[in-house]
CSV table of C-alpha atoms and ligand atoms in Angstrom, one decimal:
chain,number,residue,atom,x,y,z
A,58,MET,CA,-3.8,-15.4,-1.9
A,59,SER,CA,-1.7,-16.5,1.0
A,60,HIS,CA,1.3,-14.3,2.0
A,61,LYS,CA,4.4,-15.3,3.9
A,62,VAL,CA,4.3,-13.7,7.3
A,63,ILE,CA,6.7,-14.1,10.2
A,64,PRO,CA,5.1,-14.1,13.7
A,65,ILE,CA,6.1,-11.4,16.0
A,66,SER,CA,5.5,-11.6,19.7
A,67,ARG,CA,6.6,-9.8,22.9
A,68,ARG,CA,9.4,-12.3,23.2
A,69,SER,CA,10.9,-12.5,19.8
A,70,VAL,CA,11.2,-10.9,16.4
A,71,LEU,CA,13.6,-12.3,13.9
A,72,GLY,CA,14.7,-14.8,16.5
A,73,ALA,CA,16.1,-12.1,18.9
A,74,PRO,CA,14.5,-10.9,22.2
A,75,VAL,CA,12.5,-7.7,21.7
A,76,PRO,CA,14.1,-4.9,23.7
A,77,ARG,CA,11.9,-2.3,25.3
A,78,HIS,CA,11.6,0.7,23.1
A,79,ASP,CA,13.0,3.4,25.3
A,80,GLY,CA,11.3,6.3,23.6
A,81,GLY,CA,14.5,7.4,21.9
A,82,ALA,CA,14.8,8.1,18.2
A,83,LEU,CA,14.0,5.0,16.2
A,84,ALA,CA,16.3,4.2,13.3
A,85,ASP,CA,16.8,1.1,11.1
A,86,THR,CA,20.2,-0.5,10.3
A,87,LEU,CA,20.9,2.2,7.7
A,88,GLY,CA,20.0,5.0,10.1
A,89,ARG,CA,16.7,5.8,8.5
A,90,PRO,CA,13.9,7.1,10.8
A,91,MET,CA,10.3,5.8,10.4
A,92,ARG,CA,8.1,8.7,9.4
A,93,ASP,CA,5.6,7.6,6.8
A,94,LEU,CA,2.9,4.9,7.3
A,95,ARG,CA,0.9,3.5,4.4
A,96,ILE,CA,-2.2,1.7,5.4
A,97,SER,CA,-4.0,-0.6,2.9
A,98,VAL,CA,-7.6,-0.5,3.9
A,99,THR,CA,-8.8,-3.1,1.3
A,100,ASP,CA,-7.2,-5.5,-1.2
A,101,ARG,CA,-10.2,-5.1,-3.6
A,102,CYS,CA,-10.5,-2.7,-6.5
A,103,ASN,CA,-13.1,-1.9,-9.2
A,104,PHE,CA,-10.2,-1.4,-11.8
A,105,ARG,CA,-7.9,-4.0,-13.2
A,106,CYS,CA,-5.0,-1.8,-14.2
A,107,THR,CA,-2.8,-4.1,-16.2
A,108,TYR,CA,0.4,-3.1,-14.3
A,109,CYS,CA,-1.2,-3.7,-10.9
A,110,MET,CA,-4.1,-6.2,-10.9
A,111,PRO,CA,-4.0,-8.0,-14.3
A,112,ARG,CA,-7.4,-9.5,-15.0
A,113,GLU,CA,-6.0,-12.9,-15.9
A,114,VAL,CA,-4.9,-13.2,-12.3
A,115,PHE,CA,-7.4,-11.1,-10.4
A,116,ASP,CA,-10.4,-12.8,-12.1
A,117,ALA,CA,-13.8,-14.0,-10.8
A,118,GLY,CA,-12.1,-16.9,-9.0
A,119,TYR,CA,-9.5,-14.8,-7.1
A,120,LYS,CA,-9.8,-15.1,-3.4
A,121,PHE,CA,-9.8,-11.7,-1.8
A,122,LEU,CA,-9.6,-11.4,2.0
A,123,ALA,CA,-12.7,-12.2,4.1
A,124,HIS,CA,-14.2,-9.4,6.2
A,125,GLU,CA,-13.1,-11.0,9.5
A,126,ALA,CA,-9.5,-11.2,8.2
A,127,ILE,CA,-9.1,-7.5,7.7
A,128,LEU,CA,-8.4,-4.9,10.4
A,129,SER,CA,-11.4,-3.0,11.7
A,130,PHE,CA,-11.3,0.8,11.9
A,131,GLU,CA,-10.8,0.5,15.7
A,132,GLU,CA,-7.8,-1.8,15.2
A,133,ILE,CA,-6.3,0.5,12.5
A,134,THR,CA,-6.7,3.5,14.7
A,135,ARG,CA,-5.2,1.9,17.7
A,136,LEU,CA,-2.1,0.8,15.6
A,137,ALA,CA,-1.9,4.2,13.9
A,138,GLY,CA,-1.7,5.9,17.3
A,139,ILE,CA,1.2,3.6,18.3
A,140,PHE,CA,3.0,4.4,15.0
A,141,VAL,CA,2.6,8.1,15.6
A,142,GLY,CA,4.0,7.6,19.1
A,143,LEU,CA,7.1,6.0,17.4
A,144,GLY,CA,7.7,9.1,15.1
A,145,VAL,CA,5.3,8.6,12.2
A,146,LYS,CA,4.3,12.1,10.8
A,147,LYS,CA,2.4,11.1,7.7
A,148,ILE,CA,-0.3,8.5,7.1
A,149,ARG,CA,-1.5,7.5,3.7
A,150,LEU,CA,-4.7,5.5,3.2
A,151,THR,CA,-4.4,3.3,0.1
A,152,GLY,CA,-5.2,-0.2,-1.2
A,153,GLY,CA,-6.6,-1.7,-3.5
A,154,GLU,CA,-9.1,1.1,-4.0
A,155,PRO,CA,-9.6,2.7,-0.5
A,156,LEU,CA,-12.9,4.3,-1.3
A,157,LEU,CA,-14.4,0.8,-1.8
A,158,ARG,CA,-14.0,0.3,2.0
A,159,LYS,CA,-17.4,1.1,3.5
A,160,ASP,CA,-17.6,4.3,5.5
A,161,LEU,CA,-14.0,5.4,4.8
A,162,PRO,CA,-14.7,8.9,6.0
A,163,ARG,CA,-15.4,7.4,9.4
A,164,LEU,CA,-11.9,6.0,9.5
A,165,VAL,CA,-10.5,9.4,8.5
A,166,GLU,CA,-12.5,11.0,11.3
A,167,MET,CA,-11.0,8.5,13.8
A,168,LEU,CA,-7.4,9.0,12.6
A,169,ALA,CA,-7.5,12.8,12.3
A,170,PRO,CA,-7.1,13.5,16.0
A,171,LEU,CA,-3.7,11.8,15.9
A,172,GLY,CA,-2.3,14.9,14.2
A,173,ALA,CA,-0.4,13.2,11.4
A,174,ASP,CA,-0.6,14.6,7.8
A,175,LEU,CA,-3.5,12.4,6.6
A,176,THR,CA,-3.5,11.6,2.9
A,177,LEU,CA,-5.4,9.3,0.5
A,178,THR,CA,-4.5,7.7,-2.9
A,179,THR,CA,-7.5,6.8,-5.0
A,180,ASN,CA,-8.3,5.9,-8.6
A,181,GLY,CA,-10.9,8.8,-8.3
A,182,SER,CA,-13.8,6.7,-9.6
A,183,SER,CA,-16.0,7.6,-6.6
A,184,LEU,CA,-14.6,10.9,-5.5
A,185,VAL,CA,-17.6,12.9,-6.7
A,186,LYS,CA,-19.6,11.0,-4.0
A,187,HIS,CA,-17.0,11.1,-1.2
A,188,ALA,CA,-14.8,14.2,-1.6
A,189,ALA,CA,-16.8,16.5,0.7
A,190,ALA,CA,-17.3,13.9,3.4
A,191,LEU,CA,-13.5,13.2,3.4
A,192,LYS,CA,-12.7,16.9,3.8
A,193,LEU,CA,-15.2,17.2,6.6
A,194,ALA,CA,-13.7,14.2,8.3
A,195,GLY,CA,-10.3,15.8,8.4
A,196,LEU,CA,-8.4,14.4,5.4
A,197,ASN,CA,-5.5,16.7,4.5
A,198,ARG,CA,-4.6,15.8,0.9
A,199,ILE,CA,-5.6,13.6,-2.0
A,200,THR,CA,-3.7,11.9,-4.8
A,201,VAL,CA,-5.6,10.6,-7.8
A,202,SER,CA,-4.2,8.1,-10.3
A,203,LEU,CA,-5.0,8.9,-14.0
A,204,ASP,CA,-2.7,7.3,-16.6
A,205,SER,CA,-4.1,8.8,-19.7
A,206,LEU,CA,-6.4,11.5,-21.0
A,207,ASP,CA,-7.0,9.5,-24.2
A,208,GLU,CA,-10.2,7.5,-23.8
A,209,ALA,CA,-9.1,4.3,-25.5
A,210,THR,CA,-5.7,4.2,-23.7
A,211,PHE,CA,-7.3,4.9,-20.3
A,212,ARG,CA,-10.0,2.2,-20.7
A,213,ALA,CA,-7.4,-0.3,-21.9
A,214,MET,CA,-5.1,0.5,-18.9
A,215,ASN,CA,-7.8,0.3,-16.3
A,216,ASP,CA,-9.2,-2.7,-18.0
A,217,ALA,CA,-12.6,-1.9,-16.5
A,218,ASP,CA,-13.9,0.2,-19.4
A,219,PHE,CA,-13.9,3.2,-17.0
A,220,PRO,CA,-14.1,6.6,-18.7
A,221,VAL,CA,-11.6,9.5,-18.3
A,222,ALA,CA,-14.4,12.0,-17.7
A,223,LYS,CA,-15.5,10.4,-14.5
A,224,VAL,CA,-12.0,10.6,-13.0
A,225,LEU,CA,-11.7,14.2,-14.1
A,226,ASP,CA,-15.1,14.9,-12.4
A,227,GLY,CA,-13.6,13.3,-9.3
A,228,ILE,CA,-10.6,15.5,-9.4
A,229,ALA,CA,-12.8,18.6,-9.8
A,230,ALA,CA,-14.9,17.5,-6.9
A,231,ALA,CA,-11.8,17.1,-4.8
A,232,ALA,CA,-10.7,20.6,-5.7
A,233,ASN,CA,-14.1,22.0,-4.9
A,234,ALA,CA,-14.1,20.3,-1.6
A,235,GLY,CA,-10.8,22.1,-0.7
A,236,PHE,CA,-8.1,19.5,-1.7
A,237,SER,CA,-6.4,21.8,-4.2
A,238,PRO,CA,-3.7,21.1,-5.4
A,239,VAL,CA,-4.6,17.5,-6.1
A,240,LYS,CA,-1.6,15.3,-7.1
A,241,ILE,CA,-2.2,13.3,-10.2
A,242,ASN,CA,-0.2,10.0,-10.6
A,243,MET,CA,0.5,8.8,-14.1
A,244,VAL,CA,2.3,5.4,-14.4
A,245,VAL,CA,4.2,5.5,-17.7
A,246,LYS,CA,4.6,2.3,-19.7
A,247,ARG,CA,6.5,2.3,-23.0
A,248,GLY,CA,4.3,1.4,-26.0
A,249,VAL,CA,1.2,2.0,-23.9
A,250,ASN,CA,0.9,5.6,-22.8
A,251,GLY,CA,4.6,6.6,-23.3
A,252,ASP,CA,3.6,8.8,-26.3
A,253,GLN,CA,1.3,10.9,-24.1
A,254,ILE,CA,3.7,12.4,-21.7
A,255,VAL,CA,3.8,15.9,-23.3
A,256,ASP,CA,0.0,15.8,-23.8
A,257,ALA,CA,-0.5,15.1,-20.1
A,258,ALA,CA,2.0,17.8,-19.1
A,259,ARG,CA,0.2,20.3,-21.4
A,260,TYR,CA,-3.2,19.4,-19.9
A,261,TRP,CA,-2.2,19.7,-16.3
A,262,ARG,CA,0.2,22.7,-16.4
A,263,ASP,CA,-1.4,25.8,-15.2
A,264,SER,CA,-4.3,23.8,-13.6
A,265,GLY,CA,-3.2,24.3,-10.1
A,266,HIS,CA,-2.7,20.5,-9.7
A,267,ILE,CA,0.5,18.6,-9.7
A,268,LEU,CA,1.1,15.9,-12.3
A,269,ARG,CA,3.6,13.2,-11.3
A,270,PHE,CA,5.1,10.6,-13.7
A,271,ILE,CA,5.8,7.2,-12.1
A,272,GLU,CA,8.2,4.7,-13.6
A,273,PHE,CA,6.5,1.3,-14.2
A,274,MET,CA,7.7,-0.9,-11.4
A,275,ASP,CA,8.3,-4.6,-10.9
A,276,VAL,CA,5.9,-4.7,-7.9
A,277,GLY,CA,4.3,-8.1,-7.1
A,278,SER,CA,4.8,-11.1,-9.4
A,279,THR,CA,1.9,-10.8,-11.8
A,280,ASN,CA,2.4,-7.7,-13.9
A,281,GLY,CA,4.9,-9.1,-16.5
A,282,TRP,CA,7.4,-6.3,-15.8
A,283,ARG,CA,10.3,-5.8,-18.2
A,284,MET,CA,13.0,-3.1,-18.1
A,285,ASP,CA,12.3,-2.4,-21.7
A,286,ASP,CA,8.8,-1.1,-20.8
A,287,VAL,CA,10.2,1.5,-18.4
A,288,ILE,CA,10.6,5.0,-19.6
A,289,PRO,CA,13.3,6.6,-17.4
A,290,SER,CA,12.3,9.8,-15.6
A,291,ALA,CA,15.2,11.5,-17.2
A,292,GLU,CA,13.6,10.9,-20.6
A,293,VAL,CA,10.3,12.2,-19.3
A,294,VAL,CA,11.8,15.4,-18.0
A,295,ARG,CA,13.8,15.8,-21.3
A,296,ARG,CA,10.7,15.4,-23.5
A,297,ILE,CA,8.6,17.8,-21.4
A,298,GLY,CA,11.4,20.3,-21.2
A,299,GLU,CA,11.7,20.4,-25.0
A,300,ALA,CA,8.1,21.5,-25.2
A,301,PHE,CA,7.9,23.6,-21.9
A,302,PRO,CA,11.3,24.6,-20.4
A,303,LEU,CA,11.8,23.2,-16.9
A,304,GLU,CA,14.1,23.8,-13.9
A,305,PRO,CA,14.6,21.6,-10.9
A,306,ILE,CA,13.3,22.7,-7.5
A,307,ALA,CA,14.3,21.5,-4.0
A,308,ALA,CA,12.4,18.6,-2.2
A,309,ASN,CA,9.7,19.7,0.3
A,310,TYR,CA,11.2,17.4,2.9
A,311,ALA,CA,13.9,14.6,3.3
A,312,GLY,CA,12.6,11.3,1.9
A,313,GLU,CA,10.1,12.9,-0.6
A,314,VAL,CA,9.7,10.3,-3.3
A,315,ALA,CA,9.1,12.7,-6.3
A,316,GLY,CA,11.8,14.8,-7.9
A,317,ARG,CA,10.3,18.2,-8.5
A,318,TRP,CA,10.5,20.4,-11.6
A,319,ARG,CA,9.0,23.8,-12.2
A,320,TYR,CA,7.9,25.3,-15.5
A,321,ARG,CA,10.1,28.3,-16.3
A,322,ASP,CA,7.1,30.3,-17.5
A,323,GLY,CA,5.4,30.0,-14.0
A,324,ALA,CA,2.7,27.4,-15.0
A,325,GLY,CA,3.3,25.3,-11.9
A,326,GLU,CA,5.3,22.1,-11.3
A,327,VAL,CA,5.6,18.4,-12.3
A,328,GLY,CA,7.1,15.5,-10.4
A,329,VAL,CA,8.9,12.3,-11.4
A,330,ILE,CA,9.1,9.2,-9.3
A,331,SER,CA,12.1,7.3,-10.5
A,332,SER,CA,12.0,4.2,-8.4
A,333,VAL,CA,13.6,2.1,-11.1
A,334,THR,CA,16.3,4.3,-12.6
A,335,GLN,CA,17.2,6.6,-9.7
A,336,ALA,CA,16.4,4.6,-6.5
A,337,PHE,CA,15.8,6.6,-3.4
A,338,CYS,CA,16.1,3.9,-0.8
A,339,ARG,CA,18.7,5.8,1.3
A,340,ASP,CA,16.0,8.2,2.5
A,341,CYS,CA,13.2,5.6,2.6
A,342,ASN,CA,11.2,6.2,5.8
A,343,ARG,CA,8.1,4.2,4.9
A,344,MET,CA,6.4,1.4,6.8
A,345,ARG,CA,3.4,-0.4,5.3
A,346,LEU,CA,0.5,-2.0,7.1
A,347,SER,CA,-1.4,-4.5,5.0
A,348,THR,CA,-5.1,-4.9,4.8
A,349,GLU,CA,-5.0,-7.9,7.2
A,350,GLY,CA,-2.6,-6.4,9.6
A,351,SER,CA,0.9,-7.5,8.6
A,352,LEU,CA,3.9,-5.1,8.6
A,353,TYR,CA,6.1,-4.7,5.5
A,354,THR,CA,9.3,-2.7,5.6
A,355,CYS,CA,9.6,-2.4,1.8
A,356,LEU,CA,7.2,-2.2,-1.2
A,357,PHE,CA,9.1,-5.1,-2.7
A,358,ALA,CA,9.1,-7.3,0.4
A,359,GLN,CA,8.8,-11.0,0.1
A,360,GLN,CA,7.4,-11.4,3.6
A,361,GLY,CA,5.7,-9.5,6.3
A,362,TYR,CA,5.4,-9.5,10.1
A,363,ASP,CA,2.1,-10.7,11.6
A,364,LEU,CA,1.0,-7.8,13.8
A,365,LYS,CA,-2.6,-8.8,13.8
A,366,SER,CA,-2.1,-11.9,15.9
A,367,LEU,CA,-0.4,-9.8,18.5
A,368,LEU,CA,-3.2,-7.3,18.4
A,369,ARG,CA,-6.0,-9.8,18.5
A,370,GLY,CA,-4.1,-11.9,21.1
A,371,GLY,CA,-4.6,-9.2,23.7
A,372,ALA,CA,-1.1,-7.5,23.7
A,373,ASP,CA,-1.0,-4.1,25.3
A,374,ASP,CA,0.2,-1.0,23.5
A,375,ASP,CA,3.7,-1.2,25.0
A,376,ALA,CA,4.2,-4.7,23.7
A,377,ILE,CA,2.9,-3.8,20.3
A,378,ARG,CA,5.1,-0.7,20.2
A,379,ASP,CA,8.2,-2.7,21.2
A,380,SER,CA,7.5,-5.2,18.4
A,381,ILE,CA,7.0,-2.6,15.7
A,382,ALA,CA,10.2,-0.8,16.9
A,383,ALA,CA,12.1,-4.1,16.7
A,384,VAL,CA,11.0,-4.8,13.2
A,385,TRP,CA,12.0,-1.3,12.1
A,386,ARG,CA,15.4,-1.5,13.9
A,387,ALA,CA,16.2,-4.8,12.1
A,388,ARG,CA,15.3,-3.2,8.7
A,389,GLY,CA,17.9,-3.1,6.0
A,390,ASP,CA,15.8,-2.9,2.8
A,391,ARG,CA,17.2,-1.2,-0.3
A,392,TYR,CA,15.6,-3.3,-3.0
A,393,SER,CA,15.5,-0.7,-5.7
A,394,GLU,CA,19.2,0.2,-5.3
A,395,ASN,CA,20.1,-3.5,-5.8
A,396,ARG,CA,17.5,-4.4,-8.5
A,397,THR,CA,18.6,-6.8,-11.1
A,398,ALA,CA,16.8,-8.8,-13.8
A,399,GLU,CA,16.9,-11.8,-11.4
A,400,THR,CA,15.5,-10.0,-8.3
A,401,ALA,CA,12.7,-8.6,-10.5
A,402,LYS,CA,11.5,-12.2,-11.1
A,403,LYS,CA,11.4,-13.2,-7.5
A,404,PRO,CA,8.0,-13.6,-5.9
A,405,LYS,CA,6.9,-10.5,-4.1
A,406,VAL,CA,3.7,-9.3,-2.3
A,407,GLU,CA,1.2,-7.7,-4.6
A,408,MET,CA,0.8,-3.9,-4.4
A,409,SER,CA,-3.0,-4.1,-4.1
A,410,TYR,CA,-2.5,-6.1,-0.9
A,411,ILE,CA,0.4,-4.3,0.7
A,412,GLY,CA,-0.7,-0.8,-0.3
A,413,GLY,CA,0.8,1.4,-3.0
B,617,LIG,N1,-6.3,2.3,-6.2
B,617,LIG,C1,-5.6,3.5,-5.8
B,617,LIG,C2,-5.0,4.2,-7.0
B,617,LIG,O1,-4.9,3.5,-8.0
B,617,LIG,O2,-4.6,5.3,-6.9
B,617,LIG,C3,-4.6,3.3,-4.7
B,617,LIG,C4,-3.7,2.1,-4.8
B,617,LIG,S1,-2.6,2.0,-6.1
B,617,LIG,C5,-1.8,0.5,-5.8
B,617,LIG,C6,-1.4,3.2,-5.7
B,617,LIG,C7,-0.5,3.8,-6.8
B,617,LIG,O3,0.3,2.8,-7.2
B,617,LIG,C8,-1.3,4.2,-8.0
B,617,LIG,O4,-0.9,5.6,-8.3
B,617,LIG,C9,-0.8,3.3,-9.1
B,617,LIG,O5,-0.8,3.9,-10.3
B,617,LIG,C10,0.5,2.9,-8.6
B,617,LIG,N2,1.0,1.6,-9.1
B,617,LIG,C11,0.4,0.4,-9.1
B,617,LIG,N3,1.1,-0.5,-9.8
B,617,LIG,C12,2.2,0.1,-10.2
B,617,LIG,C13,3.4,-0.3,-10.9
B,617,LIG,N4,3.5,-1.6,-11.4
B,617,LIG,N5,4.3,0.6,-11.2
B,617,LIG,C14,4.2,1.9,-10.8
B,617,LIG,N6,3.2,2.3,-10.1
B,617,LIG,C15,2.2,1.5,-9.8
B,618,LIG,FE1,-6.8,-0.6,-8.6
B,618,LIG,FE2,-5.1,1.3,-8.0
B,618,LIG,FE3,-4.2,-1.1,-8.7
B,618,LIG,FE4,-5.4,0.4,-10.5
B,618,LIG,S1,-3.5,0.9,-9.4
B,618,LIG,S2,-5.8,-1.8,-10.1
B,618,LIG,S3,-6.9,1.4,-9.4
B,618,LIG,S4,-5.3,-0.6,-6.9
B,619,LIG,FE1,11.9,2.0,0.2
B,619,LIG,FE2,12.0,-0.6,-0.6
B,619,LIG,FE3,11.2,1.4,-2.3
B,619,LIG,FE4,13.8,1.2,-1.5
B,619,LIG,S1,12.7,-0.3,-2.7
B,619,LIG,S2,12.5,3.1,-1.6
B,619,LIG,S3,13.5,0.5,0.6
B,619,LIG,S4,10.1,0.8,-0.5
């Protein structure tokens, strides 16, 4: 699939000259700093989650990126170092399914010395194999997606006939390797797994892990999103609270995407990610680097900035840093705050490509 990207060069970004980044605090047009970098390491996946990579679109004929088109580990590491120099404190490896990228622990090992909080989001299907190596390589934290504990529901949602038990084994392997607590992401879709909210809460409370409910989002252009399918986080919290009383707790840091709630009986916490019903754009400090080296300033972006051409064209670190800074300074994204039925229908970059 081709994606609209704007060239960036030493001389121009968005038609304006690129000023030298002077080392001062970097902020976008709404005063937001750049703190979090999400790196998509592959656009491929072994699942076909209906809300992310529907099989009708991502079928046998779908053209995934060729190997030469995707950033090498050396290129990713060089860029990540420049991002850290610009203020990034947290790096998340994602995709697609990041553990499909060959030798991923080697990339982790290359990134670890940068000193950022290094995290990974995975569908968990191959964690049994990789968890220990990821820990050894210096990964700090893992998030595993698991949308249902019910076999039929989960197999239908991943549309790859993948069993629940193997993901649970992956979560256990991550915990054994030292990644406890693991964060568990559950995308909630009305009429699909919406009736399983309390079951999931019951299963994960007191486990030492943290379950987070994510509102079904209108990412990309292929998942058939409708507002009617979204279960607002307020309803999720109300339903859980009726079974297991909850109380709110403070965010760990500014810009944290999940709202946090604690079980009053001391059985741990749950999170809700309300990107549709309670947008959190005003604190959004996330930059995204796509698998083929384009920059995206919002998950719902319609276009990116071609960093790879600059990188492969021989630009030095200063030039790359100035261009990244210029893209961030020009950023005014607040898609979720302005979402309407019309914007939801506009073509957007797919989440598997841009990185979730
Ligand atoms: N393959 C990995 C995984 O599933 O964890 C990493 C990439 S995936 C795109 C990252 C996260 O985005 C997952 O937790 C997934 O459930 C979530 N996601 C994907 N499509 C979504 C959608 N339409 N609405 C809400 N969350 C979505
Ligand atoms: Fe793959 Fe993750 Fe998207 Fe599911 S959510 S299709 S596991 S990239
Ligand atoms: Fe950030 Fe865009 Fe999501 Fe708003 S919609 S929180 S700007 S990624």
